[in-house]
XYZ file of C-alpha atoms in Angstrom:
239
model
C -8.631 -33.643 59.113
C -5.759 -32.158 57.143
C -3.383 -34.707 55.703
C 0.355 -34.039 56.036
C 1.986 -32.644 52.948
C 4.012 -35.238 51.042
C 7.714 -35.043 51.697
C 9.671 -33.451 48.912
C 12.351 -35.669 47.468
C 15.816 -34.183 47.657
C 17.649 -33.948 44.329
C 20.689 -36.195 44.037
C 23.847 -34.118 44.182
C 26.702 -35.279 42.048
C 30.403 -34.675 41.489
C 32.325 -35.148 38.269
C 35.333 -37.441 38.682
C 38.134 -38.846 36.548
C 38.899 -42.542 36.771
C 42.597 -43.123 36.133
C 45.046 -46.003 36.363
C 48.422 -46.302 38.042
C 50.223 -49.620 37.483
C 46.892 -51.014 36.266
C 45.151 -50.104 39.534
C 42.075 -47.901 39.380
C 41.692 -44.627 41.300
C 39.340 -41.624 41.159
C 39.926 -37.889 41.502
C 37.582 -34.927 41.316
C 37.778 -33.339 37.865
C 37.672 -29.924 39.577
C 41.016 -30.803 41.192
C 42.756 -31.363 37.857
C 43.825 -28.193 36.105
C 45.384 -29.859 33.061
C 46.045 -33.284 31.593
C 49.153 -33.396 29.431
C 51.306 -35.900 27.633
C 54.626 -36.449 29.392
C 56.407 -35.315 26.213
C 54.952 -31.807 26.433
C 56.687 -31.135 29.757
C 60.096 -32.615 28.935
C 61.770 -29.358 27.905
C 60.569 -27.582 31.072
C 61.605 -30.359 33.451
C 64.640 -30.469 35.707
C 65.916 -33.420 37.683
C 66.229 -33.261 41.453
C 67.228 -35.802 44.072
C 66.136 -35.967 47.679
C 67.271 -38.891 49.804
C 64.321 -40.810 51.189
C 61.822 -39.330 48.733
C 62.234 -41.414 45.586
C 58.722 -40.700 44.331
C 59.809 -37.200 43.247
C 62.648 -37.082 40.737
C 61.707 -34.076 38.600
C 60.421 -30.541 38.880
C 58.565 -28.486 36.287
C 59.189 -24.738 36.160
C 56.234 -22.592 35.143
C 57.236 -18.973 35.346
C 57.860 -18.165 39.008
C 56.132 -21.324 40.131
C 57.503 -24.863 40.409
C 55.610 -28.155 40.344
C 57.004 -31.342 41.833
C 56.367 -34.389 39.643
C 55.164 -37.305 41.787
C 55.484 -40.841 40.440
C 52.094 -42.364 41.188
C 53.385 -45.942 41.363
C 56.040 -45.096 43.963
C 53.563 -43.029 45.963
C 51.091 -45.913 46.233
C 53.785 -48.596 46.571
C 52.895 -50.256 43.255
C 55.135 -51.867 40.604
C 57.008 -49.488 38.260
C 55.315 -48.406 35.041
C 55.936 -46.214 31.991
C 53.774 -43.116 32.572
C 51.861 -41.668 29.667
C 50.051 -38.680 31.191
C 50.654 -35.943 33.732
C 47.875 -34.519 35.901
C 48.609 -30.909 36.862
C 46.691 -30.612 40.115
C 44.919 -27.407 41.034
C 45.762 -25.570 44.291
C 48.783 -27.791 44.919
C 52.421 -27.877 43.845
C 52.009 -31.369 42.432
C 52.020 -32.893 38.968
C 51.070 -36.579 39.043
C 52.392 -39.247 36.650
C 49.730 -41.816 35.704
C 49.247 -44.660 33.234
C 46.217 -43.102 31.611
C 42.583 -42.133 31.973
C 39.938 -44.821 32.154
C 36.970 -42.465 31.753
C 35.164 -39.469 33.203
C 31.994 -40.174 35.126
C 29.722 -38.926 37.911
C 29.968 -39.783 41.601
C 26.749 -39.592 43.623
C 27.994 -41.070 46.901
C 31.267 -40.772 48.784
C 31.682 -43.403 51.478
C 33.737 -42.406 54.511
C 37.081 -44.159 54.664
C 36.679 -47.376 56.681
C 38.633 -47.821 59.885
C 40.542 -50.663 58.232
C 42.501 -47.900 56.495
C 44.728 -46.918 59.386
C 48.111 -45.869 57.946
C 49.325 -43.302 55.404
C 46.349 -44.025 53.155
C 44.178 -41.974 55.494
C 46.048 -38.950 54.125
C 45.890 -40.239 50.537
C 42.125 -40.708 50.148
C 38.997 -38.638 50.721
C 36.976 -41.848 50.897
C 35.710 -44.536 48.536
C 32.966 -44.702 45.950
C 31.336 -47.447 43.896
C 31.368 -47.243 40.098
C 29.959 -50.118 38.039
C 29.944 -52.335 41.149
C 33.644 -51.676 41.775
C 34.797 -49.929 44.947
C 37.311 -47.217 44.030
C 39.402 -45.006 46.328
C 38.975 -41.267 45.742
C 42.323 -39.523 46.167
C 43.060 -36.222 47.897
C 44.950 -33.876 45.534
C 46.881 -32.447 48.491
C 47.716 -35.928 49.796
C 50.582 -36.667 47.397
C 53.060 -34.377 49.175
C 52.977 -33.606 52.891
C 54.198 -30.244 54.267
C 57.339 -31.976 55.559
C 58.026 -33.482 52.130
C 57.545 -30.102 50.472
C 60.024 -28.580 52.909
C 62.621 -31.246 52.048
C 62.043 -30.743 48.325
C 62.301 -26.961 48.577
C 65.573 -27.327 50.480
C 66.888 -29.703 47.833
C 65.826 -27.315 45.076
C 67.671 -24.399 46.659
C 70.830 -26.493 46.859
C 70.352 -27.594 43.249
C 69.962 -24.030 42.021
C 73.359 -23.165 43.461
C 75.061 -25.841 41.341
C 75.611 -26.015 37.600
C 73.327 -28.413 35.734
C 72.752 -29.310 32.096
C 69.050 -29.420 31.176
C 66.978 -30.434 29.356
C 68.084 -34.042 28.969
C 69.157 -34.721 25.395
C 69.780 -37.792 23.283
C 72.864 -38.411 21.149
C 71.501 -36.176 18.400
C 71.103 -33.277 20.812
C 67.302 -33.257 20.692
C 65.374 -33.006 23.970
C 63.898 -36.300 25.117
C 61.381 -37.096 27.805
C 62.987 -37.382 31.215
C 59.969 -39.403 32.361
C 61.081 -42.418 30.268
C 57.519 -42.789 29.074
C 55.056 -41.257 26.673
C 53.794 -42.794 23.472
C 50.900 -40.340 23.155
C 50.399 -37.338 20.960
C 52.705 -34.681 22.394
C 50.125 -31.980 21.665
C 47.623 -33.438 24.096
C 46.395 -30.775 26.525
C 43.112 -30.799 28.416
C 41.860 -28.017 30.651
C 39.198 -28.662 33.251
C 36.708 -26.264 34.888
C 38.135 -24.289 37.783
C 35.056 -24.269 40.024
C 35.463 -26.955 42.698
C 32.386 -28.832 43.912
C 30.796 -27.961 47.222
C 31.554 -30.212 50.164
C 27.833 -30.913 50.153
C 27.811 -31.901 46.502
C 27.776 -35.586 47.351
C 26.373 -37.585 50.209
C 28.822 -39.177 52.610
C 28.207 -41.865 55.206
C 30.256 -43.568 57.859
C 31.599 -47.061 57.353
C 30.535 -49.574 59.985
C 33.718 -51.568 60.170
C 35.916 -52.577 63.050
C 39.659 -51.876 62.989
C 41.441 -54.624 61.096
C 38.217 -56.103 59.714
C 37.466 -56.362 56.016
C 35.111 -53.441 55.281
C 31.685 -54.213 53.902
C 31.605 -54.501 50.134
C 35.387 -54.507 49.699
C 35.734 -58.112 48.582
C 36.844 -58.197 44.985
C 37.331 -54.441 44.900
C 39.950 -53.081 42.537
C 42.452 -51.889 45.146
C 46.237 -51.901 44.826
C 47.884 -55.179 45.752
C 50.012 -55.146 48.909
C 53.640 -54.298 48.328
C 56.169 -55.793 50.773
C 58.352 -52.722 50.247
C 55.518 -50.432 51.332
C 53.233 -52.071 53.884
C 51.437 -48.777 54.385
C 50.067 -48.845 50.851
C 46.987 -50.793 51.947
C 44.968 -51.196 55.132
C 46.622 -53.355 57.741
């Protein structure tokens, strides 16, 4: 009798991620989604201020040749307390630059858990899912989730109106020297990091569904390092 051949073990597929903090809350993003990491000071001279009623999370735009990047304040996006940003993530394949506290570390993700049904508001557009790193459950953000198509349309309209008016930029101090319009910094202004451009395959990590009922606390979420609820933004966490 011929014995069945032993099953071949499938190699674990991984994805490189960056763990970063916004208002002391921990998030993850694929390193392939981040084109550059820069100090806020390095973008000050190329930054212009814009204002769009109802969209306070975007106050500045960065011009790069013919292209423009909208600078999203991470704390306002997630409904977290204000903070002094130190770094800017220039996100690949988007028109977004993201202000963050800093980088916790770079690591490897081997499992992406599907977003539980308890996440039922805007956060379903913010996150790809969740992962566990060092026994902490961390949301993995979508690079394209920081600005919706409608928000981009409003910003583009505001930018066109701004271009037709006279403005004085960059912002200068009393001595006439450019200063950071982000009101943050504190890092070496020469900091620039470039990341690989090849994005991971959608099959690069295993994903599974979360067995949770709507409104119930998802399995393994107790004690997880998620943003605290903000009364001003009830959509910032699962309801």
